PDB file of C-alpha atoms in Angstrom:
ATOM      1  CA  GLY Y   1       5.689  23.023 -11.237  1.00 71.00           C
ATOM      2  CA  GLU Y   2       4.079  20.228  -9.276  1.00 77.00           C
ATOM      3  CA  ASN Y   3       0.326  20.197  -8.668  1.00 86.00           C
ATOM      4  CA  VAL Y   4      -1.086  17.830  -6.045  1.00 93.00           C
ATOM      5  CA  GLU Y   5      -4.795  17.080  -5.805  1.00 95.00           C
ATOM      6  CA  GLN Y   6      -6.269  15.150  -2.897  1.00 96.00           C
ATOM      7  CA  HIS Y   7      -9.691  13.634  -2.311  1.00 96.00           C
ATOM      8  CA  PRO Y   8     -12.004  13.218  -0.609  1.00 97.00           C
ATOM      9  CA  SER Y   9     -11.876  16.358   1.510  1.00 95.00           C
ATOM     10  CA  THR Y  10     -13.816  14.614   4.284  1.00 97.00           C
ATOM     11  CA  LEU Y  11     -14.268  10.943   5.061  1.00 97.00           C
ATOM     12  CA  SER Y  12     -16.368   9.342   7.768  1.00 98.00           C
ATOM     13  CA  VAL Y  13     -16.046   5.630   8.531  1.00 97.00           C
ATOM     14  CA  GLN Y  14     -17.167   3.263  11.261  1.00 97.00           C
ATOM     15  CA  GLU Y  15     -14.572   1.932  13.640  1.00 97.00           C
ATOM     16  CA  GLY Y  16     -13.053  -1.217  12.176  1.00 97.00           C
ATOM     17  CA  ASP Y  17     -13.743  -0.258   8.558  1.00 97.00           C
ATOM     18  CA  SER Y  18     -11.064   0.682   6.044  1.00 98.00           C
ATOM     19  CA  ALA Y  19     -10.328   4.189   4.795  1.00 98.00           C
ATOM     20  CA  VAL Y  20      -8.734   5.165   1.494  1.00 98.00           C
ATOM     21  CA  ILE Y  21      -7.448   8.605   0.541  1.00 98.00           C
ATOM     22  CA  LYS Y  22      -6.213   9.350  -2.973  1.00 98.00           C
ATOM     23  CA  CYS Y  23      -3.830  11.891  -4.446  1.00 97.00           C
ATOM     24  CA  THR Y  24      -2.766  12.726  -7.971  1.00 96.00           C
ATOM     25  CA  TYR Y  25       0.339  14.600  -9.021  1.00 93.00           C
ATOM     26  CA  SER Y  26       1.400  16.276 -12.232  1.00 90.00           C
ATOM     27  CA  ASP Y  27       5.212  16.088 -12.403  1.00 86.00           C
ATOM     28  CA  SER Y  28       6.218  12.728 -13.876  1.00 84.00           C
ATOM     29  CA  ALA Y  29       9.738  13.231 -12.494  1.00 83.00           C
ATOM     30  CA  SER Y  30       8.511  13.200  -8.883  1.00 85.00           C
ATOM     31  CA  ASN Y  31      10.094  10.334  -6.987  1.00 85.00           C
ATOM     32  CA  TYR Y  32       8.989  10.580  -3.368  1.00 88.00           C
ATOM     33  CA  PHE Y  33       5.490  10.598  -1.879  1.00 92.00           C
ATOM     34  CA  PRO Y  34       4.930  11.118   1.862  1.00 93.00           C
ATOM     35  CA  TRP Y  35       1.783  11.133   3.942  1.00 96.00           C
ATOM     36  CA  TYR Y  36       1.367  13.306   7.015  1.00 96.00           C
ATOM     37  CA  LYS Y  37      -1.159  13.071   9.843  1.00 97.00           C
ATOM     38  CA  GLN Y  38      -2.214  16.186  11.699  1.00 97.00           C
ATOM     39  CA  GLU Y  39      -4.272  15.889  14.841  1.00 96.00           C
ATOM     40  CA  LEU Y  40      -6.324  18.846  15.973  1.00 93.00           C
ATOM     41  CA  GLY Y  41      -4.114  21.674  17.182  1.00 92.00           C
ATOM     42  CA  LYS Y  42      -0.897  19.765  16.546  1.00 95.00           C
ATOM     43  CA  ARG Y  43       1.878  19.640  13.988  1.00 96.00           C
ATOM     44  CA  PRO Y  44       1.806  17.497  10.824  1.00 96.00           C
ATOM     45  CA  GLN Y  45       3.733  14.277  11.387  1.00 95.00           C
ATOM     46  CA  LEU Y  46       5.114  11.904   8.796  1.00 94.00           C
ATOM     47  CA  ILE Y  47       3.371   8.532   9.026  1.00 96.00           C
ATOM     48  CA  ILE Y  48       4.512   6.721   5.893  1.00 95.00           C
ATOM     49  CA  ASP Y  49       6.254   7.451   2.617  1.00 93.00           C
ATOM     50  CA  ILE Y  50       7.068   5.686  -0.631  1.00 92.00           C
ATOM     51  CA  ARG Y  51       9.690   6.120  -3.283  1.00 87.00           C
ATOM     52  CA  SER Y  52       9.079   5.681  -6.977  1.00 79.00           C
ATOM     53  CA  ASN Y  53      10.991   2.430  -7.255  1.00 80.00           C
ATOM     54  CA  VAL Y  54       8.310   0.469  -5.371  1.00 81.00           C
ATOM     55  CA  GLY Y  55       4.583   0.105  -5.857  1.00 89.00           C
ATOM     56  CA  GLU Y  56       3.450  -0.504  -2.288  1.00 93.00           C
ATOM     57  CA  LYS Y  57       4.671  -0.096   1.259  1.00 93.00           C
ATOM     58  CA  LYS Y  58       3.030  -1.259   4.484  1.00 95.00           C
ATOM     59  CA  ASP Y  59       3.471  -0.379   8.124  1.00 94.00           C
ATOM     60  CA  GLN Y  60       1.077  -2.240  10.390  1.00 95.00           C
ATOM     61  CA  ARG Y  61      -2.423  -0.900   9.634  1.00 97.00           C
ATOM     62  CA  ILE Y  62      -1.367   1.683   7.093  1.00 98.00           C
ATOM     63  CA  ALA Y  63      -0.174   1.230   3.540  1.00 97.00           C
ATOM     64  CA  VAL Y  64       0.612   3.428   0.584  1.00 97.00           C
ATOM     65  CA  THR Y  65       0.310   2.396  -3.056  1.00 96.00           C
ATOM     66  CA  LEU Y  66       1.808   4.174  -6.030  1.00 95.00           C
ATOM     67  CA  ASN Y  67       0.832   4.062  -9.703  1.00 93.00           C
ATOM     68  CA  LYS Y  68       3.482   5.997 -11.600  1.00 90.00           C
ATOM     69  CA  THR Y  69       1.822   5.514 -14.953  1.00 91.00           C
ATOM     70  CA  ALA Y  70      -1.391   7.109 -13.783  1.00 92.00           C
ATOM     71  CA  LYS Y  71       0.466   9.511 -11.478  1.00 92.00           C
ATOM     72  CA  HIS Y  72      -1.529   8.766  -8.395  1.00 94.00           C
ATOM     73  CA  PHE Y  73      -0.871   7.359  -4.950  1.00 96.00           C
ATOM     74  CA  SER Y  74      -3.174   6.335  -2.141  1.00 97.00           C
ATOM     75  CA  LEU Y  75      -3.183   5.907   1.621  1.00 98.00           C
ATOM     76  CA  HIS Y  76      -4.967   2.866   2.998  1.00 98.00           C
ATOM     77  CA  ILE Y  77      -5.857   2.519   6.676  1.00 98.00           C
ATOM     78  CA  THR Y  78      -7.320  -0.806   7.774  1.00 97.00           C
ATOM     79  CA  GLU Y  79      -9.180  -1.636  10.987  1.00 97.00           C
ATOM     80  CA  THR Y  80      -9.651   2.048  11.724  1.00 98.00           C
ATOM     81  CA  GLN Y  81      -9.700   3.224  15.319  1.00 97.00           C
ATOM     82  CA  PRO Y  82     -10.979   6.474  16.869  1.00 96.00           C
ATOM     83  CA  GLU Y  83      -7.388   7.651  17.328  1.00 96.00           C
ATOM     84  CA  ASP Y  84      -6.986   7.585  13.547  1.00 97.00           C
ATOM     85  CA  SER Y  85      -9.311  10.601  13.396  1.00 98.00           C
ATOM     86  CA  ALA Y  86      -7.227  13.495  12.043  1.00 97.00           C
ATOM     87  CA  VAL Y  87      -6.448  15.440   8.884  1.00 97.00           C
ATOM     88  CA  TYR Y  88      -4.224  13.556   6.447  1.00 98.00           C
ATOM     89  CA  PHE Y  89      -2.046  15.301   3.872  1.00 97.00           C
ATOM     90  CA  CYS Y  90      -0.268  13.859   0.880  1.00 96.00           C
ATOM     91  CA  ALA Y  91       2.695  15.612  -0.721  1.00 93.00           C
ATOM     92  CA  ALA Y  92       5.013  15.397  -3.694  1.00 90.00           C
ATOM     93  CA  PRO Y  93       8.311  17.094  -4.522  1.00 86.00           C
ATOM     94  CA  THR Y  94       8.690  19.799  -7.105  1.00 79.00           C
ATOM     95  CA  GLU Y  95      11.429  20.135  -9.701  1.00 69.00           C
ATOM     96  CA  GLY Y  96      11.674  16.392 -10.123  1.00 60.00           C
ATOM     97  CA  GLY Y  97      12.955  16.007  -6.609  1.00 62.00           C
ATOM     98  CA  ALA Y  98      16.030  18.118  -7.315  1.00 65.00           C
ATOM     99  CA  THR Y  99      15.367  19.954  -4.075  1.00 68.00           C
ATOM    100  CA  ASN Y 100      13.666  18.983  -0.853  1.00 74.00           C
ATOM    101  CA  LYS Y 101      10.685  21.225  -1.605  1.00 82.00           C
ATOM    102  CA  LEU Y 102       7.308  19.511  -1.097  1.00 87.00           C
ATOM    103  CA  ILE Y 103       3.897  20.605  -2.305  1.00 89.00           C
ATOM    104  CA  PHE Y 104       1.039  19.433  -0.078  1.00 92.00           C
ATOM    105  CA  GLY Y 105      -2.457  18.341  -0.981  1.00 94.00           C
ATOM    106  CA  THR Y 106      -5.431  20.133   0.530  1.00 94.00           C
ATOM    107  CA  GLY Y 107      -5.980  17.531   3.220  1.00 95.00           C
ATOM    108  CA  THR Y 108      -8.614  14.931   4.118  1.00 97.00           C
ATOM    109  CA  LEU Y 109     -10.480  15.110   7.402  1.00 96.00           C
ATOM    110  CA  LEU Y 110     -10.971  11.525   8.542  1.00 98.00           C
ATOM    111  CA  ALA Y 111     -13.568  10.888  11.232  1.00 98.00           C
ATOM    112  CA  VAL Y 112     -13.730   7.395  12.726  1.00 97.00           C
ATOM    113  CA  GLN Y 113     -17.059   6.840  14.436  1.00 95.00           C
ATOM    114  CA  PRO Y 114     -16.926   4.513  17.463  1.00 90.00           C
TER     115      PRO Y 114
ATOM    116  CA  ASP E   1      16.926  15.654  19.881  1.00 65.00           C
ATOM    117  CA  ALA E   2      14.464  18.391  20.822  1.00 79.00           C
ATOM    118  CA  GLY E   3      12.976  18.570  17.357  1.00 93.00           C
ATOM    119  CA  VAL E   4      12.162  21.778  15.540  1.00 97.00           C
ATOM    120  CA  ILE E   5      11.507  24.517  18.051  1.00 97.00           C
ATOM    121  CA  GLN E   6       9.255  27.459  17.303  1.00 98.00           C
ATOM    122  CA  SER E   7       8.388  30.491  19.354  1.00 97.00           C
ATOM    123  CA  PRO E   8       6.098  31.946  20.384  1.00 98.00           C
ATOM    124  CA  ARG E   9       3.343  29.292  20.390  1.00 97.00           C
ATOM    125  CA  HIS E  10       0.648  31.938  20.281  1.00 97.00           C
ATOM    126  CA  GLU E  11       0.799  35.565  19.252  1.00 97.00           C
ATOM    127  CA  VAL E  12      -2.011  38.094  19.347  1.00 97.00           C
ATOM    128  CA  THR E  13      -1.206  41.488  17.933  1.00 97.00           C
ATOM    129  CA  GLU E  14      -2.936  44.560  16.669  1.00 97.00           C
ATOM    130  CA  MET E  15      -3.139  45.407  13.016  1.00 97.00           C
ATOM    131  CA  GLY E  16      -0.147  47.438  11.909  1.00 97.00           C
ATOM    132  CA  GLN E  17       2.246  45.984  14.463  1.00 97.00           C
ATOM    133  CA  GLU E  18       5.410  44.099  13.589  1.00 97.00           C
ATOM    134  CA  VAL E  19       5.424  40.373  14.286  1.00 98.00           C
ATOM    135  CA  THR E  20       8.509  38.145  14.455  1.00 98.00           C
ATOM    136  CA  LEU E  21       8.271  34.375  14.471  1.00 98.00           C
ATOM    137  CA  ARG E  22      11.287  32.261  15.390  1.00 98.00           C
ATOM    138  CA  CYS E  23      12.501  28.810  14.497  1.00 98.00           C
ATOM    139  CA  LYS E  24      15.357  26.556  15.526  1.00 98.00           C
ATOM    140  CA  PRO E  25      15.796  23.609  13.141  1.00 97.00           C
ATOM    141  CA  ILE E  26      17.097  20.188  14.059  1.00 95.00           C
ATOM    142  CA  SER E  27      20.869  20.162  14.281  1.00 94.00           C
ATOM    143  CA  GLY E  28      22.395  18.819  11.078  1.00 92.00           C
ATOM    144  CA  HIS E  29      19.373  19.619   8.930  1.00 93.00           C
ATOM    145  CA  ASP E  30      20.411  21.876   6.075  1.00 91.00           C
ATOM    146  CA  TYR E  31      16.936  22.663   4.708  1.00 93.00           C
ATOM    147  CA  LEU E  32      14.494  24.945   6.511  1.00 95.00           C
ATOM    148  CA  PHE E  33      10.961  25.690   5.367  1.00 95.00           C
ATOM    149  CA  TRP E  34       8.317  28.169   6.445  1.00 97.00           C
ATOM    150  CA  TYR E  35       4.697  27.137   5.811  1.00 96.00           C
ATOM    151  CA  ARG E  36       1.449  28.916   6.539  1.00 97.00           C
ATOM    152  CA  GLN E  37      -1.723  26.967   7.274  1.00 96.00           C
ATOM    153  CA  THR E  38      -5.258  28.291   6.951  1.00 94.00           C
ATOM    154  CA  MET E  39      -8.602  26.590   6.454  1.00 88.00           C
ATOM    155  CA  MET E  40      -9.061  28.237   3.080  1.00 86.00           C
ATOM    156  CA  ARG E  41      -5.601  27.671   1.573  1.00 86.00           C
ATOM    157  CA  GLY E  42      -4.256  24.654   3.442  1.00 89.00           C
ATOM    158  CA  LEU E  43      -0.487  24.335   3.842  1.00 92.00           C
ATOM    159  CA  GLU E  44       1.286  26.947   1.738  1.00 92.00           C
ATOM    160  CA  LEU E  45       5.055  27.079   1.356  1.00 92.00           C
ATOM    161  CA  LEU E  46       6.229  30.634   1.957  1.00 95.00           C
ATOM    162  CA  ILE E  47      10.015  30.338   1.647  1.00 95.00           C
ATOM    163  CA  TYR E  48      12.773  27.803   2.095  1.00 94.00           C
ATOM    164  CA  PHE E  49      16.481  27.926   2.823  1.00 95.00           C
ATOM    165  CA  ASN E  50      19.316  25.558   1.990  1.00 92.00           C
ATOM    166  CA  ASN E  51      22.514  25.980   3.989  1.00 94.00           C
ATOM    167  CA  ASN E  52      21.159  29.289   5.332  1.00 95.00           C
ATOM    168  CA  VAL E  53      20.625  30.710   1.828  1.00 95.00           C
ATOM    169  CA  PRO E  54      17.084  31.578   0.670  1.00 95.00           C
ATOM    170  CA  ILE E  55      16.356  29.439  -2.375  1.00 91.00           C
ATOM    171  CA  ASP E  56      12.740  30.113  -3.225  1.00 90.00           C
ATOM    172  CA  ASP E  57      10.607  32.887  -1.771  1.00 92.00           C
ATOM    173  CA  SER E  58       7.935  32.806  -4.448  1.00 90.00           C
ATOM    174  CA  GLY E  59       5.337  31.875  -1.844  1.00 91.00           C
ATOM    175  CA  MET E  60       5.845  34.975   0.264  1.00 94.00           C
ATOM    176  CA  PRO E  61       2.556  36.846  -0.054  1.00 87.00           C
ATOM    177  CA  GLU E  62       3.916  40.359  -0.380  1.00 84.00           C
ATOM    178  CA  ASP E  63       6.632  42.733   0.697  1.00 90.00           C
ATOM    179  CA  ARG E  64       5.272  42.873   4.218  1.00 95.00           C
ATOM    180  CA  PHE E  65       6.747  39.390   4.741  1.00 97.00           C
ATOM    181  CA  SER E  66      10.463  38.780   5.116  1.00 97.00           C
ATOM    182  CA  ALA E  67      12.541  35.863   6.344  1.00 98.00           C
ATOM    183  CA  LYS E  68      16.145  35.458   7.408  1.00 97.00           C
ATOM    184  CA  MET E  69      18.445  32.662   8.427  1.00 98.00           C
ATOM    185  CA  PRO E  70      21.586  34.212   9.917  1.00 97.00           C
ATOM    186  CA  ASN E  71      23.039  30.834  10.908  1.00 96.00           C
ATOM    187  CA  ALA E  72      22.324  27.126  10.744  1.00 95.00           C
ATOM    188  CA  SER E  73      20.412  27.083  14.010  1.00 95.00           C
ATOM    189  CA  PHE E  74      18.071  30.035  13.729  1.00 97.00           C
ATOM    190  CA  SER E  75      15.531  31.566  11.361  1.00 98.00           C
ATOM    191  CA  THR E  76      12.964  34.333  11.624  1.00 98.00           C
ATOM    192  CA  LEU E  77       9.829  35.202   9.708  1.00 98.00           C
ATOM    193  CA  LYS E  78       8.790  38.818  10.071  1.00 98.00           C
ATOM    194  CA  ILE E  79       5.536  40.510   9.109  1.00 97.00           C
ATOM    195  CA  GLN E  80       5.546  44.299   9.056  1.00 96.00           C
ATOM    196  CA  PRO E  81       2.949  45.725   9.171  1.00 96.00           C
ATOM    197  CA  SER E  82       0.635  42.893  10.134  1.00 96.00           C
ATOM    198  CA  GLU E  83      -2.943  42.666   8.857  1.00 96.00           C
ATOM    199  CA  PRO E  84      -5.956  40.591  10.003  1.00 97.00           C
ATOM    200  CA  ARG E  85      -5.678  38.394   6.882  1.00 95.00           C
ATOM    201  CA  ASP E  86      -2.263  37.257   8.103  1.00 96.00           C
ATOM    202  CA  SER E  87      -3.970  35.344  10.906  1.00 97.00           C
ATOM    203  CA  ALA E  88      -2.955  31.700  10.503  1.00 97.00           C
ATOM    204  CA  VAL E  89      -0.761  28.987  11.948  1.00 98.00           C
ATOM    205  CA  TYR E  90       2.826  29.344  10.788  1.00 98.00           C
ATOM    206  CA  PHE E  91       4.927  26.183  10.737  1.00 98.00           C
ATOM    207  CA  CYS E  92       8.640  25.831  10.418  1.00 98.00           C
ATOM    208  CA  ALA E  93      10.038  22.510   9.183  1.00 96.00           C
ATOM    209  CA  SER E  94      13.511  21.155   8.553  1.00 95.00           C
ATOM    210  CA  SER E  95      15.084  18.258   6.681  1.00 91.00           C
ATOM    211  CA  ARG E  96      18.410  16.936   5.496  1.00 87.00           C
ATOM    212  CA  SER E  97      19.608  17.057   1.902  1.00 73.00           C
ATOM    213  CA  GLN E  98      18.583  14.049  -0.119  1.00 64.00           C
ATOM    214  CA  VAL E  99      16.828  12.623   2.912  1.00 64.00           C
ATOM    215  CA  TRP E 100      13.135  13.169   2.772  1.00 72.00           C
ATOM    216  CA  GLY E 101      10.725  13.469   5.618  1.00 78.00           C
ATOM    217  CA  TYR E 102      10.216  16.899   7.024  1.00 88.00           C
ATOM    218  CA  THR E 103      10.033  17.427  10.745  1.00 93.00           C
ATOM    219  CA  PHE E 104       7.615  20.186  11.617  1.00 96.00           C
ATOM    220  CA  GLY E 105       7.734  22.451  14.610  1.00 97.00           C
ATOM    221  CA  SER E 106       4.709  22.933  16.831  1.00 97.00           C
ATOM    222  CA  GLY E 107       3.702  26.053  14.956  1.00 97.00           C
ATOM    223  CA  THR E 108       2.884  29.622  15.928  1.00 98.00           C
ATOM    224  CA  ARG E 109      -0.781  30.552  15.974  1.00 98.00           C
ATOM    225  CA  LEU E 110      -0.918  34.199  14.922  1.00 98.00           C
ATOM    226  CA  THR E 111      -4.012  36.304  15.454  1.00 98.00           C
ATOM    227  CA  VAL E 112      -4.049  39.856  14.137  1.00 98.00           C
ATOM    228  CA  VAL E 113      -6.930  41.940  15.447  1.00 97.00           C
TER     229      VAL E 113
END
């Protein structure tokens, strides 16, 4: 089955700096890689995702890159703001994406210092 | 669209009592997932359904946990008897086949004392 590893577990940056969170996965058949943001006491919410047929996707200040050969993908947040402070989770599908079942990483607590 | 609706938002119960958590998925979503979130173990998949049928319950901790989905708009997760180690936030999520991107409910914070 799929194994997803995420690091770092905590990340502190100054407002305006960039933040990068990395995940590795084990199932070479995985074809979809989402990132979720969870603010304190709230639900995880999808912020960006990427499919295996592209190497990078951007949405304003956030971007995700995918390296299928190395089996890792990363979340990049530029010009960080205090409201970016949250826990971020990566995920990958199991069973080669044959079902909609996702396995989540252990999360990264991002703190943006004003 | 009201999103995925869970109830109750908070539940405090005594050890040994039965607890029932409820979830209404988004209309038209044919996958429903139950996750448990704790500091120690993160987001763990407990069970998921496709078209109301349980597909994979390998994440259910033990026989004290059971889940049902009697129709496309309702699911329950039951713990009987409850134990303090069951204290966690339980999330329900739904999605459509072949369309990724789960939508999570607001979660139920369960405290067993």
